[in-house]
mmCIF file of C-alpha atoms in Angstrom:
data_model
loop_
_atom_site.group_PDB
_atom_site.id
_atom_site.type_symbol
_atom_site.label_atom_id
_atom_site.label_comp_id
_atom_site.label_asym_id
_atom_site.label_seq_id
_atom_site.Cartn_x
_atom_site.Cartn_y
_atom_site.Cartn_z
ATOM 1 C CA MET S 866 0.055 -0.328 -0.053
ATOM 2 C CA PRO S 867 1.187 3.734 -0.548
ATOM 3 C CA LYS S 868 2.894 5.497 1.818
ATOM 4 C CA ILE S 869 0.614 8.787 2.284
ATOM 5 C CA THR S 870 2.170 11.700 3.060
ATOM 6 C CA GLN S 871 1.770 15.090 4.734
ATOM 7 C CA LEU S 872 1.200 16.568 1.400
ATOM 8 C CA ASP S 873 -1.396 14.174 0.231
ATOM 9 C CA ARG S 874 -3.366 14.966 3.021
ATOM 10 C CA HIS S 875 -2.899 18.506 2.344
ATOM 11 C CA TYR S 876 -4.159 18.089 -0.899
ATOM 12 C CA ILE S 877 -7.097 15.655 0.091
ATOM 13 C CA GLY S 878 -8.186 18.513 2.172
ATOM 14 C CA PHE S 879 -7.957 21.057 -0.963
ATOM 15 C CA LEU S 880 -9.849 19.417 -2.702
ATOM 16 C CA HIS S 881 -12.533 17.746 -0.370
ATOM 17 C CA LYS S 882 -13.406 20.465 2.552
ATOM 18 C CA GLN S 883 -16.417 22.109 1.442
ATOM 19 C CA ASP S 884 -16.152 25.127 3.270
ATOM 20 C CA ASP S 885 -12.926 25.919 1.656
ATOM 21 C CA GLU S 886 -13.994 29.710 0.183
ATOM 22 C CA MET S 887 -10.382 29.894 -1.075
ATOM 23 C CA ASN S 888 -10.528 27.555 -3.506
ATOM 24 C CA PRO S 889 -14.029 28.161 -5.427
ATOM 25 C CA GLY S 890 -12.385 27.720 -8.652
ATOM 26 C CA ILE S 891 -11.414 24.846 -8.125
ATOM 27 C CA LYS S 892 -14.543 23.402 -6.725
ATOM 28 C CA GLU S 893 -16.282 24.578 -9.520
ATOM 29 C CA MET S 894 -14.143 23.185 -12.319
ATOM 30 C CA GLU S 895 -14.420 19.409 -10.507
ATOM 31 C CA ALA S 896 -17.721 19.893 -10.484
ATOM 32 C CA MET S 897 -17.767 20.537 -14.513
ATOM 33 C CA ILE S 898 -15.394 17.457 -14.870
ATOM 34 C CA LEU S 899 -17.861 15.517 -12.732
ATOM 35 C CA GLU S 900 -20.327 16.142 -15.327
ATOM 36 C CA CYS S 901 -18.487 15.611 -18.451
ATOM 37 C CA ALA S 902 -17.697 12.147 -16.844
ATOM 38 C CA LYS S 903 -21.656 11.420 -16.327
ATOM 39 C CA LEU S 904 -22.266 12.810 -19.548
ATOM 40 C CA ASP S 905 -19.387 10.669 -21.166
ATOM 41 C CA ARG S 906 -20.432 7.496 -19.149
ATOM 42 C CA GLU S 907 -23.702 7.758 -20.518
ATOM 43 C CA ILE S 908 -23.034 8.585 -23.928
ATOM 44 C CA ASN S 909 -21.034 5.322 -23.800
ATOM 45 C CA TYR S 910 -23.348 3.382 -22.188
ATOM 46 C CA PHE S 911 -26.339 4.417 -24.849
ATOM 47 C CA VAL S 912 -24.442 3.464 -27.626
ATOM 48 C CA ASP S 913 -23.424 0.178 -26.206
ATOM 49 C CA VAL S 914 -27.367 -0.978 -25.536
ATOM 50 C CA VAL S 915 -28.033 0.506 -28.738
ATOM 51 C CA GLN S 916 -25.707 -1.920 -30.668
ATOM 52 C CA GLN S 917 -26.977 -4.784 -28.008
ATOM 53 C CA VAL S 918 -30.767 -4.214 -28.840
ATOM 54 C CA THR S 919 -29.731 -3.874 -32.641
ATOM 55 C CA ALA S 920 -28.352 -7.809 -32.626
ATOM 56 C CA GLU S 921 -31.016 -8.785 -30.987
ATOM 57 C CA VAL S 922 -33.472 -7.561 -32.923
ATOM 58 C CA ALA S 923 -31.673 -7.983 -36.258
ATOM 59 C CA THR S 924 -32.180 -11.667 -35.729
ATOM 60 C CA GLN S 925 -36.257 -11.797 -34.786
ATOM 61 C CA GLN S 926 -38.581 -10.887 -36.912
ATOM 62 C CA PRO S 927 -39.043 -7.331 -39.108
ATOM 63 C CA GLU S 928 -42.259 -6.558 -36.987
ATOM 64 C CA ALA S 929 -39.598 -6.127 -33.856
ATOM 65 C CA MET S 930 -37.865 -3.109 -35.410
ATOM 66 C CA PHE S 931 -40.527 -0.805 -34.600
ATOM 67 C CA SER S 932 -40.031 -1.722 -31.235
ATOM 68 C CA LEU S 933 -36.332 -0.956 -30.918
ATOM 69 C CA SER S 934 -36.713 2.596 -29.979
ATOM 70 C CA ALA S 935 -38.587 1.850 -27.115
ATOM 71 C CA LYS S 936 -36.450 -1.137 -25.743
ATOM 72 C CA VAL S 937 -33.474 0.810 -26.151
ATOM 73 C CA LYS S 938 -34.883 3.667 -23.673
ATOM 74 C CA GLU S 939 -35.557 0.707 -21.396
ATOM 75 C CA GLN S 940 -32.442 -1.021 -21.540
ATOM 76 C CA PHE S 941 -30.970 2.216 -21.255
ATOM 77 C CA THR S 942 -32.613 3.632 -18.250
ATOM 78 C CA GLU S 943 -32.548 0.018 -16.424
ATOM 79 C CA ARG S 944 -28.845 0.668 -16.822
ATOM 80 C CA ILE S 945 -28.426 4.220 -15.862
ATOM 81 C CA ALA S 946 -30.520 3.720 -12.567
ATOM 82 C CA GLN S 947 -27.961 1.172 -11.287
ATOM 83 C CA LEU S 948 -25.262 3.526 -11.596
ATOM 84 C CA SER S 949 -23.777 5.287 -8.858
ATOM 85 C CA ASP S 950 -22.049 8.981 -8.733
ATOM 86 C CA ALA S 951 -19.015 7.760 -6.257
ATOM 87 C CA ASP S 952 -17.794 5.865 -9.249
ATOM 88 C CA LEU S 953 -17.022 8.931 -11.301
ATOM 89 C CA HIS S 954 -14.282 9.844 -8.836
ATOM 90 C CA THR S 955 -12.544 7.019 -10.944
ATOM 91 C CA HIS S 956 -13.609 8.389 -14.291
ATOM 92 C CA GLN S 957 -10.367 8.719 -16.747
ATOM 93 C CA LYS S 958 -10.877 12.654 -16.890
ATOM 94 C CA VAL S 959 -11.709 13.003 -13.120
ATOM 95 C CA MET S 960 -8.509 11.119 -12.205
ATOM 96 C CA ALA S 961 -6.716 13.061 -14.949
ATOM 97 C CA PHE S 962 -7.965 16.580 -13.208
ATOM 98 C CA LYS S 963 -7.419 15.440 -9.900
ATOM 99 C CA GLU S 964 -3.427 14.358 -11.089
ATOM 100 C CA SER S 965 -3.117 17.757 -12.711
ATOM 101 C CA VAL S 966 -4.123 19.980 -9.557
ATOM 102 C CA LYS S 967 -2.618 17.723 -7.080
ATOM 103 C CA ASN S 968 1.108 18.403 -9.536
ATOM 104 C CA SER S 969 0.318 22.124 -9.281
ATOM 105 C CA PHE S 970 -0.411 22.044 -5.790
ATOM 106 C CA LYS S 971 3.073 20.453 -4.976
ATOM 107 C CA GLN S 972 4.751 22.351 -7.025
ATOM 108 C CA ALA S 973 3.450 25.454 -5.620
ATOM 109 C CA ASN S 974 4.304 24.199 -1.648
ATOM 110 C CA GLN S 975 8.166 23.454 -3.944
ATOM 111 C CA GLU S 976 8.245 26.905 -4.873
ATOM 112 C CA SER S 977 6.663 28.048 -1.563
ATOM 113 C CA ALA S 978 9.482 26.321 0.689
ATOM 114 C CA GLU S 979 12.151 27.235 -1.789
ATOM 115 C CA SER S 980 10.992 30.765 -0.881
ATOM 116 C CA MET S 981 10.918 30.219 2.981
ATOM 117 C CA GLU S 982 14.191 28.819 2.600
ATOM 118 C CA GLU S 983 15.901 31.584 0.752
ATOM 119 C CA LEU S 984 14.085 34.010 3.150
ATOM 120 C CA ASP S 985 15.844 32.086 6.124
ATOM 121 C CA GLU S 986 19.432 32.034 4.662
ATOM 122 C CA ASP S 987 18.828 35.971 4.643
ATOM 123 C CA ILE S 988 17.837 35.853 8.283
ATOM 124 C CA ALA S 989 20.623 34.047 9.001
ATOM 125 C CA VAL S 990 22.695 36.053 6.473
ATOM 126 C CA THR S 991 21.324 39.369 8.775
ATOM 127 C CA GLN S 992 21.923 37.900 11.734
ATOM 128 C CA SER S 993 25.193 37.006 10.957
ATOM 129 C CA GLN S 994 26.696 39.438 9.253
ATOM 130 C CA VAL S 995 28.276 41.267 12.699
ATOM 131 C CA ASN S 996 30.070 37.665 12.840
ATOM 132 C CA PHE S 997 32.102 38.159 9.231
ATOM 133 C CA THR S 998 34.645 40.637 10.684
ATOM 134 C CA CYS S 999 38.032 39.621 11.364
ATOM 135 C CA PRO S 1000 39.600 40.625 14.984
ATOM 136 C CA LEU S 1001 42.467 40.702 13.602
ATOM 137 C CA THR S 1002 42.040 42.663 10.638
ATOM 138 C CA GLN S 1003 38.609 44.514 11.331
ATOM 139 C CA VAL S 1004 37.532 44.066 7.610
ATOM 140 C CA GLU S 1005 35.585 41.077 6.116
ATOM 141 C CA MET S 1006 36.926 37.453 6.109
ATOM 142 C CA VAL S 1007 38.417 36.055 2.821
ATOM 143 C CA ASN S 1008 39.050 32.799 4.165
ATOM 144 C CA PRO S 1009 37.625 32.550 7.701
ATOM 145 C CA VAL S 1010 38.953 29.466 9.800
ATOM 146 C CA LYS S 1011 37.503 28.566 12.917
ATOM 147 C CA ASN S 1012 39.121 27.983 16.274
ATOM 148 C CA LYS S 1013 38.181 24.238 17.746
ATOM 149 C CA LYS S 1014 39.347 25.294 21.275
ATOM 150 C CA CYS S 1015 36.982 28.938 21.989
ATOM 151 C CA ASN S 1016 34.840 28.284 18.441
ATOM 152 C CA HIS S 1017 36.248 32.013 17.322
ATOM 153 C CA HIS S 1018 37.053 33.306 13.261
ATOM 154 C CA TYR S 1019 39.562 34.635 12.134
ATOM 155 C CA ASP S 1020 40.878 35.190 8.624
ATOM 156 C CA GLU S 1021 42.876 32.549 7.845
ATOM 157 C CA ALA S 1022 46.298 34.729 6.771
ATOM 158 C CA ALA S 1023 45.584 36.981 9.688
ATOM 159 C CA ILE S 1024 45.785 34.341 11.779
ATOM 160 C CA ILE S 1025 48.318 32.148 10.569
ATOM 161 C CA ASN S 1026 50.615 35.765 10.413
ATOM 162 C CA LEU S 1027 50.181 36.287 14.433
ATOM 163 C CA ILE S 1028 50.921 32.689 15.378
ATOM 164 C CA LYS S 1029 54.214 32.999 13.267
ATOM 165 C CA THR S 1030 54.942 36.882 14.897
ATOM 166 C CA LYS S 1031 54.381 35.486 18.309
ATOM 167 C CA GLN S 1032 56.415 32.324 17.510
ATOM 168 C CA SER S 1033 59.650 34.483 16.221
ATOM 169 C CA GLN S 1034 58.996 36.169 19.774
ATOM 170 C CA LYS S 1035 59.018 32.692 21.802
ATOM 171 C CA LYS S 1036 55.613 33.802 23.034
ATOM 172 C CA LYS S 1037 52.471 32.045 22.811
ATOM 173 C CA CYS S 1038 49.295 33.671 20.733
ATOM 174 C CA ARG S 1039 45.961 34.482 22.137
ATOM 175 C CA CYS S 1040 43.266 34.481 21.001
ATOM 176 C CA PRO S 1041 42.741 38.088 19.630
ATOM 177 C CA VAL S 1042 38.830 38.167 20.880
ATOM 178 C CA VAL S 1043 38.043 40.625 23.567
ATOM 179 C CA GLY S 1044 37.733 38.773 26.217
ATOM 180 C CA CYS S 1045 38.518 35.423 25.808
ATOM 181 C CA GLY S 1046 40.556 33.037 28.049
ATOM 182 C CA ASN S 1047 42.272 31.226 25.006
ATOM 183 C CA ALA S 1048 45.743 31.892 25.767
ATOM 184 C CA ASP S 1049 47.518 29.313 22.930
ATOM 185 C CA VAL S 1050 46.336 29.629 19.847
ATOM 186 C CA LYS S 1051 47.948 26.678 17.266
ATOM 187 C CA ASP S 1052 48.105 26.150 13.645
ATOM 188 C CA SER S 1053 46.390 22.762 14.721
ATOM 189 C CA ASP S 1054 43.975 24.155 16.218
ATOM 190 C CA LEU S 1055 42.021 25.734 13.067
ATOM 191 C CA ILE S 1056 39.835 24.118 10.543
ATOM 192 C CA PRO S 1057 38.627 25.922 7.656
ATOM 193 C CA ASP S 1058 35.116 27.281 8.030
ATOM 194 C CA GLN S 1059 33.472 26.517 4.422
ATOM 195 C CA MET S 1060 29.971 27.076 5.596
ATOM 196 C CA LEU S 1061 30.945 30.728 7.292
ATOM 197 C CA ARG S 1062 32.441 31.386 3.716
ATOM 198 C CA ARG S 1063 29.430 30.558 1.897
ATOM 199 C CA ARG S 1064 27.370 32.965 3.965
ATOM 200 C CA ILE S 1065 29.646 35.664 3.614
ATOM 201 C CA GLN S 1066 29.953 35.562 -0.226
ATOM 202 C CA SER S 1067 25.815 34.940 0.059
ATOM 203 C CA TYR S 1068 26.072 38.301 1.868
ATOM 204 C CA LYS S 1069 27.855 40.144 -0.972
ATOM 205 C CA ARG S 1070 25.892 38.346 -3.523
ATOM 206 C CA GLN S 1071 22.691 39.984 -1.820
ATOM 207 C CA ASN S 1072 24.538 43.313 -1.256
ATOM 208 C CA ASN S 1073 25.759 43.719 -4.831
ATOM 209 C CA ARG S 1074 21.519 43.512 -5.890
ATOM 210 C CA THR S 1075 20.829 46.212 -3.536
#
């Protein structure tokens, strides 16, 4: 049995919620498609009945042709009376319409999700702008690295240069972030932060657009 997803549940409610005033056009179109399916079904049954009765009359006396119309009407009425409108929902035209609506609904939700993702990214970028500045150079970092001991970020070139300078002076390199207690920053403590780098690049592109 196929798994019913949350999106499918939304779709079912989207089509069948009677009090949903947000989609009157969809419900009106569905009613029209159901009516077309009903007419299509009746036409097919009528053709079948005509062919069946004609074949029966052809084997009888010529006088039987005079009752052909009445027999067709009688059998057609009987067959139509046995049908259920609920079966129309499995009609090819109705199924195709529902599939089209479902695909459109999925696409709309996907586009909405992508828009929300972009919005979240923009918000994250905006909230993190303050962290884009290197505490050493006081300019926006190009190749940010993260100190795995204290979790502070620096521009790679700037912190490496500071470490080498301190080593040449036989001193330990303190973390340049004010108030940080990390008094011994080493090359091995630094790891490239590719995520932060992408956020910085995204922030730059956002500024260029504006």
